[in-house]
Short mmCIF file of N, CA and C in Angstrom, two decimals:
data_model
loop_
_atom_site.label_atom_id
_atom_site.label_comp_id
_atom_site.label_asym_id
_atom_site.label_seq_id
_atom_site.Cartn_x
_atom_site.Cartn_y
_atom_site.Cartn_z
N UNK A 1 0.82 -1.19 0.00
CA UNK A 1 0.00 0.00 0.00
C UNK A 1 0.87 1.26 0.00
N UNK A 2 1.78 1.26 0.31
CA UNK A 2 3.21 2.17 0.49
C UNK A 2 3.55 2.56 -0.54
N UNK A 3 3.89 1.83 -1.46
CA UNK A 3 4.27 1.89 -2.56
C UNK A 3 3.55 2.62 -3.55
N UNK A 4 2.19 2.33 -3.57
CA UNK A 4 1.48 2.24 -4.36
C UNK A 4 0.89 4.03 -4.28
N UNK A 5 0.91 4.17 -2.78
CA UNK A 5 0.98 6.12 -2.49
C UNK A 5 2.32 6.72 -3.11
N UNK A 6 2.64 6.43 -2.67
CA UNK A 6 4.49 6.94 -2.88
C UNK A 6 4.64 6.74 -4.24
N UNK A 7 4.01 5.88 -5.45
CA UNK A 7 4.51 6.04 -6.75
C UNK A 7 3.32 6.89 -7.20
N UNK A 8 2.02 7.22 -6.73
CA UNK A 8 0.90 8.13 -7.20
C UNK A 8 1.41 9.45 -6.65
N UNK A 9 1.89 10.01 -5.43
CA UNK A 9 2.53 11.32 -5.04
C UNK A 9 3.83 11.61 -6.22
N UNK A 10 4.45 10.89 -6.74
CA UNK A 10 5.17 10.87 -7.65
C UNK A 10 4.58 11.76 -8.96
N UNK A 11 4.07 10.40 -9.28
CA UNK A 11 3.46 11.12 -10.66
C UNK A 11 2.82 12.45 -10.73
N UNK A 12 2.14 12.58 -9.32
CA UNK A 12 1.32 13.87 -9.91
C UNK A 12 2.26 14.99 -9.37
N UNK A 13 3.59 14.76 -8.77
CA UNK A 13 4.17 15.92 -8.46
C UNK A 13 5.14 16.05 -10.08
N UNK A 14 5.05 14.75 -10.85
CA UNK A 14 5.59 15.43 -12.09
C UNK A 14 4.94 15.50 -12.95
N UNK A 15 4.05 15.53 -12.91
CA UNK A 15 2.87 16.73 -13.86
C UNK A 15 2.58 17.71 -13.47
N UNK A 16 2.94 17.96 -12.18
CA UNK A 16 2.31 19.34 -11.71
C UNK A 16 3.44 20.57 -12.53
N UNK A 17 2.61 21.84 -12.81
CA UNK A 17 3.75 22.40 -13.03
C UNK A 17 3.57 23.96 -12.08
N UNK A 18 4.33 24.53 -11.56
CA UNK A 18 5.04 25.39 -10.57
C UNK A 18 4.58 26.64 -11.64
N UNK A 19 4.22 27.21 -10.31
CA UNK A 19 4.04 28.87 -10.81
C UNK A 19 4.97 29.76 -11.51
N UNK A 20 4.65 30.70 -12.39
CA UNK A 20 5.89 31.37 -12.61
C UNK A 20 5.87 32.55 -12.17
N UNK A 21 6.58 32.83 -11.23
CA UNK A 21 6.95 33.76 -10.29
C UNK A 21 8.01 34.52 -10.96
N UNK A 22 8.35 35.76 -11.19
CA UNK A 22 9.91 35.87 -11.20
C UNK A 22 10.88 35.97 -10.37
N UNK A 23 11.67 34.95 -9.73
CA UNK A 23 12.15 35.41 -8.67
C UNK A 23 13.96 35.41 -9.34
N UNK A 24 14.58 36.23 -9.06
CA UNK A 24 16.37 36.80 -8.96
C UNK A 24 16.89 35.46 -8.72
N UNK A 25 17.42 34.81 -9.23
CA UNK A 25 18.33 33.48 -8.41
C UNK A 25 19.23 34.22 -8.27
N UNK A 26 20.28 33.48 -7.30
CA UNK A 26 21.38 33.68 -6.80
C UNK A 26 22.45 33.98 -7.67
N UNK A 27 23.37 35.02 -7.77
CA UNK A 27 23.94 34.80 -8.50
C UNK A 27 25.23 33.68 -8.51
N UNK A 28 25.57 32.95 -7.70
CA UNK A 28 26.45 31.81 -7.67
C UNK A 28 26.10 30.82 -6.59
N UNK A 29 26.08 29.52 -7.30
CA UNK A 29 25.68 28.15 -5.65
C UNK A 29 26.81 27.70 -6.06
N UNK A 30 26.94 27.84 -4.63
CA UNK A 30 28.31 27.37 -4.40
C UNK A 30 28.63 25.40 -5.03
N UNK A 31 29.74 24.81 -5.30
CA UNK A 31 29.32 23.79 -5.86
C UNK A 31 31.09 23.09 -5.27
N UNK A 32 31.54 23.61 -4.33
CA UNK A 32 32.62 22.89 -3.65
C UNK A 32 32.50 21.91 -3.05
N UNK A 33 30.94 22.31 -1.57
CA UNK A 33 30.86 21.43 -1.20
C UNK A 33 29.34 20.75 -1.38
N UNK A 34 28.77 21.00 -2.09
CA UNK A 34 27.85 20.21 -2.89
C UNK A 34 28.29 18.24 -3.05
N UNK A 35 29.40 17.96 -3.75
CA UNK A 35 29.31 16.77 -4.35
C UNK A 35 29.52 16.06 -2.71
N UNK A 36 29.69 16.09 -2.23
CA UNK A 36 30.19 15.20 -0.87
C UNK A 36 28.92 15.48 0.24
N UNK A 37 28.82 16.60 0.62
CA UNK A 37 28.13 16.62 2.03
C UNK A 37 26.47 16.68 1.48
N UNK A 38 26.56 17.39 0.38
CA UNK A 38 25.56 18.37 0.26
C UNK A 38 24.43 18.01 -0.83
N UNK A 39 24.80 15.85 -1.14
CA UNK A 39 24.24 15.70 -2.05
C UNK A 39 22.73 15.18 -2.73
N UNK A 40 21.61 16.18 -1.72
CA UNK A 40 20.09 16.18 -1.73
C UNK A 40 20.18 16.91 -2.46
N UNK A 41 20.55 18.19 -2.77
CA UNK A 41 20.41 19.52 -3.66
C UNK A 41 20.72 19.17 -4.81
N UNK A 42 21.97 18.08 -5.26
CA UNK A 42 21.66 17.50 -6.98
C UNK A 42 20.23 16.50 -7.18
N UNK A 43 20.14 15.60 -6.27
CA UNK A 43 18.67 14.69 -6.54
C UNK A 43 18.58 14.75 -5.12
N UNK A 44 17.11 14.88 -4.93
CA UNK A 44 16.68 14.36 -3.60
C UNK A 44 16.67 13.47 -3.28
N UNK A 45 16.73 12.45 -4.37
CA UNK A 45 17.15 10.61 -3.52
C UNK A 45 18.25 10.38 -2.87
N UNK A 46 19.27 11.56 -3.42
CA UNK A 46 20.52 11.22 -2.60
C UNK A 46 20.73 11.23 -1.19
N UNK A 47 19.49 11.78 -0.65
CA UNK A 47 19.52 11.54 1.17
C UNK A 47 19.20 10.48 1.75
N UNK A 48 19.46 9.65 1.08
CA UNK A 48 19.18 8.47 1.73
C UNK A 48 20.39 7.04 0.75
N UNK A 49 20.73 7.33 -0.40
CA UNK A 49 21.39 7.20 -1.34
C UNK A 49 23.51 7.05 -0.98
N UNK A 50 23.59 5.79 -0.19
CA UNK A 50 25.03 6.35 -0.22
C UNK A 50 25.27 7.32 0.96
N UNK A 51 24.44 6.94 2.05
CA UNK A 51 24.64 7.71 3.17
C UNK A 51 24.70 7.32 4.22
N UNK A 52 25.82 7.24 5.07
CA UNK A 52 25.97 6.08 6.15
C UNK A 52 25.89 7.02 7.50
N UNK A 53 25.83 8.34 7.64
CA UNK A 53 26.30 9.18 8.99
C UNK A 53 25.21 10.09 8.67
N UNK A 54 24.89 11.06 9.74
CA UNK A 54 24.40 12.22 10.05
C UNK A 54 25.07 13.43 9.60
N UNK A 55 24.72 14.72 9.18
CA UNK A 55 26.23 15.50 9.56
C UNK A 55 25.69 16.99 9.07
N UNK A 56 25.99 17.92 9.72
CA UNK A 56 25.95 19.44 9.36
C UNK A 56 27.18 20.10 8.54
N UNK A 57 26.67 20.71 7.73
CA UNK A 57 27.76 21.39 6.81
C UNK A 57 27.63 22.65 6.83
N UNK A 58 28.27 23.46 7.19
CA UNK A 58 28.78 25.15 6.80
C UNK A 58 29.37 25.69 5.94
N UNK A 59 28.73 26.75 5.10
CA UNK A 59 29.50 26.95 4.35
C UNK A 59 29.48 28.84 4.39
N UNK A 60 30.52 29.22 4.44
CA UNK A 60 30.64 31.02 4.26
C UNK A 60 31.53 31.76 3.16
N UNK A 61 31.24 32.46 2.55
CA UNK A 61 31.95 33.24 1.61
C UNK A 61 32.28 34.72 1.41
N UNK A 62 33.01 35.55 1.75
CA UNK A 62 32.99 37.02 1.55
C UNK A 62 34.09 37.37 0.63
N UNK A 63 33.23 37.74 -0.76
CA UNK A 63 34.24 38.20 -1.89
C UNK A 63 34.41 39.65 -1.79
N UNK A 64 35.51 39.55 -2.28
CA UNK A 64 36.26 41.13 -2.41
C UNK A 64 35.49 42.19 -0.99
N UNK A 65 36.05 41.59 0.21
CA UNK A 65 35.65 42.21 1.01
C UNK A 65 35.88 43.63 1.61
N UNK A 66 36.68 44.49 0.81
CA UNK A 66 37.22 45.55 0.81
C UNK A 66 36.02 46.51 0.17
N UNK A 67 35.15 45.90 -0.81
CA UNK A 67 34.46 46.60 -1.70
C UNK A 67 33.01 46.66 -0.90
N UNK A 68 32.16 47.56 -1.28
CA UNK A 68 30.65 47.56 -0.54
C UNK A 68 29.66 47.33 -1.57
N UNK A 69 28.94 46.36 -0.69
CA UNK A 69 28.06 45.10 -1.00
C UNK A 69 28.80 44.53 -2.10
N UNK A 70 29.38 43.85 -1.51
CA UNK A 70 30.46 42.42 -2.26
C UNK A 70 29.53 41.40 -1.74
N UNK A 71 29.88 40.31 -3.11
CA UNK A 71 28.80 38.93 -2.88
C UNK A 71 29.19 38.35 -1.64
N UNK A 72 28.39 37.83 -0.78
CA UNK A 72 28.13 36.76 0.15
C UNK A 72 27.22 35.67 0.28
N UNK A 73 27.58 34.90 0.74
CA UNK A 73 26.62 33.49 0.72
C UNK A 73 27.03 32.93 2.08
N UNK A 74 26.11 32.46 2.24
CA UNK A 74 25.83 32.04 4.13
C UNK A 74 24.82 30.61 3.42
N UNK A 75 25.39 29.62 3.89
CA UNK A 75 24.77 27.68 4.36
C UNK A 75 25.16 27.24 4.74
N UNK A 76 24.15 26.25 5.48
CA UNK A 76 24.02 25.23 6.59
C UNK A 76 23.07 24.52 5.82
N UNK A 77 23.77 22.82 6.17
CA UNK A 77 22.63 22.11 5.89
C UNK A 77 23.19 21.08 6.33
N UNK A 78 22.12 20.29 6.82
CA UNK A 78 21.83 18.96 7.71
C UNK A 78 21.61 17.94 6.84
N UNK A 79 22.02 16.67 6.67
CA UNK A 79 21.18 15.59 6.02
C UNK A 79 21.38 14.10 7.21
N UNK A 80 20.58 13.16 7.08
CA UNK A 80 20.79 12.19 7.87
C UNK A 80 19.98 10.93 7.23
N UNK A 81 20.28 9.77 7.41
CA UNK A 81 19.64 8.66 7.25
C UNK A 81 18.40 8.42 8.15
N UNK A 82 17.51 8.40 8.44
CA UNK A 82 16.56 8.09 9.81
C UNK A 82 16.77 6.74 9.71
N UNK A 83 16.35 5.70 8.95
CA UNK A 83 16.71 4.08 9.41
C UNK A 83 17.00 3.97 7.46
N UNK A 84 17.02 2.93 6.87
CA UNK A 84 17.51 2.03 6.24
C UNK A 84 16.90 2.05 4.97
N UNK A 85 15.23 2.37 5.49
CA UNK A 85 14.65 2.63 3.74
C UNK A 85 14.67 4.81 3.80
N UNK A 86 14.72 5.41 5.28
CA UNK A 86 14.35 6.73 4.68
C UNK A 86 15.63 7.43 5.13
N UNK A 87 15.67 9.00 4.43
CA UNK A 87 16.39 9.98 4.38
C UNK A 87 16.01 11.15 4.93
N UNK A 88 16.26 12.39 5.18
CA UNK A 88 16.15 13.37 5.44
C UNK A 88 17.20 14.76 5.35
N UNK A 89 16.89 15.55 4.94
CA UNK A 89 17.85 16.95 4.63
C UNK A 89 17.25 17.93 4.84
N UNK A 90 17.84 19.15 5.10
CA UNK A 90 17.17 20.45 5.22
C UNK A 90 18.55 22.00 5.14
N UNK A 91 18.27 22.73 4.29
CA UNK A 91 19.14 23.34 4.02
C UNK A 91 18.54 24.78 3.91
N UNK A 92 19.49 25.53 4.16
CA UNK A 92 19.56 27.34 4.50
C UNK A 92 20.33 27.87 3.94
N UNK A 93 20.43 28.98 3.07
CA UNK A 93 21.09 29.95 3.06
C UNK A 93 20.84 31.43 2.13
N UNK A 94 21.51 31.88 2.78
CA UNK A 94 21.32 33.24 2.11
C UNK A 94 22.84 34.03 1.40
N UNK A 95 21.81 34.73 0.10
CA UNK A 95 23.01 35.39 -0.77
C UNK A 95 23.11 37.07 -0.80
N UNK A 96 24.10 37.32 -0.92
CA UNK A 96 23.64 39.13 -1.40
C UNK A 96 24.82 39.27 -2.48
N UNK A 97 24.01 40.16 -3.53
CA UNK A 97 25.24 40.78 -4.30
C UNK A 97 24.74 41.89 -5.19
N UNK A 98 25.63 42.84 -4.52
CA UNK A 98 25.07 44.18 -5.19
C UNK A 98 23.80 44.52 -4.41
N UNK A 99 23.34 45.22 -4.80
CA UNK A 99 21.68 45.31 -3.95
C UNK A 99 20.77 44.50 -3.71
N UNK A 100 21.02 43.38 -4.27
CA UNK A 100 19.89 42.26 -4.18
C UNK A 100 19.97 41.25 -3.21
N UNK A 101 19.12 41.12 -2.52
CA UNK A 101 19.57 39.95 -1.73
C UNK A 101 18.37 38.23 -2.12
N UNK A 102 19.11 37.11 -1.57
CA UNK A 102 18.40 35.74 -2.02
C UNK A 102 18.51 35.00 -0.99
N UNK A 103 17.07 34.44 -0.33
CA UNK A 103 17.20 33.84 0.62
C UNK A 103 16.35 32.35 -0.13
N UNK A 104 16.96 30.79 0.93
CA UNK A 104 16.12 29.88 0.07
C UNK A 104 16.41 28.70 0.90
N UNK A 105 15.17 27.79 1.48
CA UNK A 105 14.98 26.93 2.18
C UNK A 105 15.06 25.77 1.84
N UNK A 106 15.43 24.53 1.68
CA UNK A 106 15.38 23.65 0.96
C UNK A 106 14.79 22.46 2.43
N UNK A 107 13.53 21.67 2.42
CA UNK A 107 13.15 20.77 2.78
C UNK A 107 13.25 19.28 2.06
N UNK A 108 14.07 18.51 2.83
CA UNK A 108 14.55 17.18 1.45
C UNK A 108 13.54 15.73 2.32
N UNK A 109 12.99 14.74 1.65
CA UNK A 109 12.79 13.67 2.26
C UNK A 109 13.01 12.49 0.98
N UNK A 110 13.29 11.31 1.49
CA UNK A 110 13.79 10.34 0.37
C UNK A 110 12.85 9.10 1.03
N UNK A 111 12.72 7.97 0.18
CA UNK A 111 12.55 6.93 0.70
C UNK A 111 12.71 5.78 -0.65
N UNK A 112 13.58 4.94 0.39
CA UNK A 112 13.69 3.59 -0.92
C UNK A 112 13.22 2.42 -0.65
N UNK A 113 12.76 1.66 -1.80
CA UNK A 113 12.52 0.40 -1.40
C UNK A 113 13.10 -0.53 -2.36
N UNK A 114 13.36 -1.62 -1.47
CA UNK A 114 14.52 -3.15 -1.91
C UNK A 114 13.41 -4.22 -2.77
N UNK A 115 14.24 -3.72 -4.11
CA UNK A 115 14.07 -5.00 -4.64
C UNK A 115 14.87 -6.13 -4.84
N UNK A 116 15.87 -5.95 -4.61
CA UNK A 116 16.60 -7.38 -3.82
C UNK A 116 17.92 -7.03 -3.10
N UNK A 117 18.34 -8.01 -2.78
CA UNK A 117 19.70 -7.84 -1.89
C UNK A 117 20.52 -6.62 -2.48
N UNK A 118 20.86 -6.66 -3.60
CA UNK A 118 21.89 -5.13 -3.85
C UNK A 118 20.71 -4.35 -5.19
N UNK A 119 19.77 -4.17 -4.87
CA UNK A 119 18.82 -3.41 -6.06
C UNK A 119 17.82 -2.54 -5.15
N UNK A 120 17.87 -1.54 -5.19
CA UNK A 120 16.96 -0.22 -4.52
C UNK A 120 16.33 0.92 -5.60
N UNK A 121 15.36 1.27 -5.32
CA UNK A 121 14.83 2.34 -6.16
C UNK A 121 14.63 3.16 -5.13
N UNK A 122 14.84 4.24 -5.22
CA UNK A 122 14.80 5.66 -4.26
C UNK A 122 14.17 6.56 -4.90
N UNK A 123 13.17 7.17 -4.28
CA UNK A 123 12.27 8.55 -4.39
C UNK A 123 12.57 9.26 -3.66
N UNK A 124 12.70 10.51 -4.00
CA UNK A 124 13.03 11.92 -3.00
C UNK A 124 12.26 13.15 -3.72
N UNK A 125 12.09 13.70 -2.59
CA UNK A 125 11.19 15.32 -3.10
C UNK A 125 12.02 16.36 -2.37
N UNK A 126 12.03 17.34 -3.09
CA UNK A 126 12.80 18.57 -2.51
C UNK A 126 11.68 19.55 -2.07
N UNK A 127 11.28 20.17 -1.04
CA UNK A 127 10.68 21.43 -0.69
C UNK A 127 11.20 22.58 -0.87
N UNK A 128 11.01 23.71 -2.26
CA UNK A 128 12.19 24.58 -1.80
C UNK A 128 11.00 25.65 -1.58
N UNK A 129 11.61 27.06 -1.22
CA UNK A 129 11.02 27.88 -0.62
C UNK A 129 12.40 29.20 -1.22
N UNK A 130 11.83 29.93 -2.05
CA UNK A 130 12.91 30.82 -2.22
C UNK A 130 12.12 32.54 -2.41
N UNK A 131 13.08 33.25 -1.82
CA UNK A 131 12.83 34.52 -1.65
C UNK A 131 13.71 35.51 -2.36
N UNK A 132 13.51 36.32 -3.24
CA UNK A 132 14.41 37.56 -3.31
C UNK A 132 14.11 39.01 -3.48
N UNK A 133 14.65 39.97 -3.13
CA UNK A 133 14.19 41.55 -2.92
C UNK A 133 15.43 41.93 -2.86
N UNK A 134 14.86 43.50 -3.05
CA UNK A 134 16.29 44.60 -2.89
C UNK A 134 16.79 44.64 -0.82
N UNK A 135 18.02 45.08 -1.30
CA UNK A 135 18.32 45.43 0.24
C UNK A 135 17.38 46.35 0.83
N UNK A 136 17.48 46.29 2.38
CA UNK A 136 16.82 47.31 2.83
C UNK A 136 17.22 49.08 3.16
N UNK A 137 18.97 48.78 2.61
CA UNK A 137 19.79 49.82 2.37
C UNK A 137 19.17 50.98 1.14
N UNK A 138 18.55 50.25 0.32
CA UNK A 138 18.88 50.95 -1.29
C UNK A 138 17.40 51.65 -1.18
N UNK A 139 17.88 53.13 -1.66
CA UNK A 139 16.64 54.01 -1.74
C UNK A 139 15.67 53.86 -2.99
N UNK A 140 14.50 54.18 -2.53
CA UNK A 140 13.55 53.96 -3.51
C UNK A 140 13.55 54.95 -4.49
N UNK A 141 14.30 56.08 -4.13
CA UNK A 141 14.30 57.34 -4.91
C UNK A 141 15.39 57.51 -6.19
N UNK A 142 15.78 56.44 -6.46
CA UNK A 142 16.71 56.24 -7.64
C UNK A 142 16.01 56.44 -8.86
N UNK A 143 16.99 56.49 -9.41
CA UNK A 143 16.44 57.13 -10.75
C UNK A 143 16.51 56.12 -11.94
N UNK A 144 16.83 54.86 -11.39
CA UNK A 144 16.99 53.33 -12.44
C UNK A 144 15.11 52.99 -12.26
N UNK A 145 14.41 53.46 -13.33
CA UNK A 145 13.28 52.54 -13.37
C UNK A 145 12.92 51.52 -13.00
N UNK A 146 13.80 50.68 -13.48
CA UNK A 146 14.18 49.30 -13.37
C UNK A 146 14.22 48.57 -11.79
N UNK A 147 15.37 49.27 -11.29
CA UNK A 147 14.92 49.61 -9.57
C UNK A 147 13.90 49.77 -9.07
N UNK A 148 13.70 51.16 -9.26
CA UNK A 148 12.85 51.70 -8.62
C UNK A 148 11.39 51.20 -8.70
N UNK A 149 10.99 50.10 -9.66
CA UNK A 149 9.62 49.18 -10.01
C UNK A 149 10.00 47.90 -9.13
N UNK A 150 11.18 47.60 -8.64
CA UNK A 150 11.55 46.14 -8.87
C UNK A 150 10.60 45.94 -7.42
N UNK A 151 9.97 44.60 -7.53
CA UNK A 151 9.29 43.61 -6.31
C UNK A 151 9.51 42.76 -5.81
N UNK A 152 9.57 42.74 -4.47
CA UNK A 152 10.12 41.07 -3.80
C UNK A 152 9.57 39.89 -4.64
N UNK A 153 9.59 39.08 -4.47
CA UNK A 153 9.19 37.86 -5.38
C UNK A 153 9.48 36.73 -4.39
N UNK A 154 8.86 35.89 -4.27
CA UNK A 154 8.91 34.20 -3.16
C UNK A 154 8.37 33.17 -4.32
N UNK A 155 8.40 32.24 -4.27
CA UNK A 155 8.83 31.06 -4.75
C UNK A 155 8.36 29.66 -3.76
N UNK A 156 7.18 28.64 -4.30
CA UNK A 156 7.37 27.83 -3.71
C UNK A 156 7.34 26.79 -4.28
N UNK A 157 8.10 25.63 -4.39
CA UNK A 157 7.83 24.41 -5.38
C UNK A 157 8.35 23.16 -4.56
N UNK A 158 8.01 22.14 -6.09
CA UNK A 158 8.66 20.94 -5.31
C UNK A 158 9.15 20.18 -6.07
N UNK A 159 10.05 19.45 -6.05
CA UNK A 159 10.83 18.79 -7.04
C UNK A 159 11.40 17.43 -6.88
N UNK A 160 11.04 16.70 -7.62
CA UNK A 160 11.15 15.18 -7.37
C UNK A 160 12.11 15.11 -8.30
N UNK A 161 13.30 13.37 -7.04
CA UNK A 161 13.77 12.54 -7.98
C UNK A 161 13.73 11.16 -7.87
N UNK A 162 14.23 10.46 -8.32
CA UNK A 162 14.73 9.32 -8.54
C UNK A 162 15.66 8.32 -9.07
N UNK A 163 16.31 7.33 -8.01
CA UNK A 163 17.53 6.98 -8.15
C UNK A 163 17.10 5.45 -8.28
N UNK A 164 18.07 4.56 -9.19
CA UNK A 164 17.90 3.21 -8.94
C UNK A 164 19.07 2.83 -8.74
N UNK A 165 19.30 1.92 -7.82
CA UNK A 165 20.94 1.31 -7.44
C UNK A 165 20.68 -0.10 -7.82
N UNK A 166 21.95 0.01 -8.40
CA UNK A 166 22.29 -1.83 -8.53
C UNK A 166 23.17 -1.80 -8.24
N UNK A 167 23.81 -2.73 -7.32
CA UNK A 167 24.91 -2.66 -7.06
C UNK A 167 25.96 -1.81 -6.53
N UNK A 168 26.70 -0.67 -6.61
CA UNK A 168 27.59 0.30 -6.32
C UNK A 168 27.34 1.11 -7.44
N UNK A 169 26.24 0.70 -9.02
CA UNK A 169 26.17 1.61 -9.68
C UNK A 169 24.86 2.32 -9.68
N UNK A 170 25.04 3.71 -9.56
CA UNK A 170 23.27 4.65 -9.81
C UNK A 170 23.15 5.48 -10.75
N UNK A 171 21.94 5.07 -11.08
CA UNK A 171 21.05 6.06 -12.39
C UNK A 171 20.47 6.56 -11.63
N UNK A 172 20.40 8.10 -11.61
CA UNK A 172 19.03 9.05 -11.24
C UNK A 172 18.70 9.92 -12.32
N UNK A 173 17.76 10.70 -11.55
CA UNK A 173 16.81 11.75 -12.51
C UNK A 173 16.11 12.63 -11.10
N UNK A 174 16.85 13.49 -12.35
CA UNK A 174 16.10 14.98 -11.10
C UNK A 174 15.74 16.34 -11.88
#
């Protein structure tokens, strides 16, 4: 009966299609420590995928810090195994560069199930939650149109993947 929810929440989260909002992405994700700690944010199956420990990751950046409003990026993110078929992740951070700032939540859950001794199929969904607006520094009284119209914008979606393991080798899709 598990299954049978979990492959119908599937499907209709990939037909669904996500608002179009305009929201600013970031201008750089970081991608150092992505492949190792951080790897729900490429597929969400990966939280559970090749994951033997718990563990928090930090990450901070201040470019050209001499200069005003130089890019920064601020994350943290958690991922953990809960038992054997599920996963869990959750990730934070925030960007600024130039006047703009980008904030963005990421909620991860995975779950796999064994089809035999070394064969798993893994489902994962990402929750993201993303925000962006001008600083609260920058006057409204500028004379850039463009500016001076611009609107916060939020963002909410969800994004499924899926991984199949055989063996030590995986196919996903995200």
């Amino acid at each position: 009966m598990k299954n049978i929810i979990l492959l119908v929440g599937l499907l209709l989260t990939l037909f669904s299609h996500s608002q179009t909002v305009s929201v600013v992405p970031p201008q750089e994700v970081p991608t150092q420590n992505l492949v190792k700690f951080n790897r729900f944010l490429f597929n969400p199956a990966f939280s559970r995928v090749g994951l033997k420990n718990s563990y928090i990751s930090l990450y901070a950046r201040n470019q050209w810090v001499e200069f005003e409003d130089a890019p920064t990026i601020y994350m943290i993110n958690y991922a953990s195994r809960v038992n054997n078929n599920t996963g869990v992740g959750l990730g934070i951070q925030q960007q600024s560069n130039g006047i703009l700032n980008y904030f963005g939540i990421n909620a991860n859950y995975s779950y796999g199930i064994q089809f035999s001794k070394k064969t798993w199929l893994t489902v994962g969904m990402n929750f993201n939650y993303f925000e962006s607006g001008l600083k609260s520094t920058v006057s409204s009284a500028l004379n850039d149109p463009l500016i001076a119209n611009f609107e916060d914008s939020k963002l909410l979606n969800i994004k499924p993947g899926v991984n199949l393991t055989i063996d030590r080798f995986d196919i996903g899709f995200y």
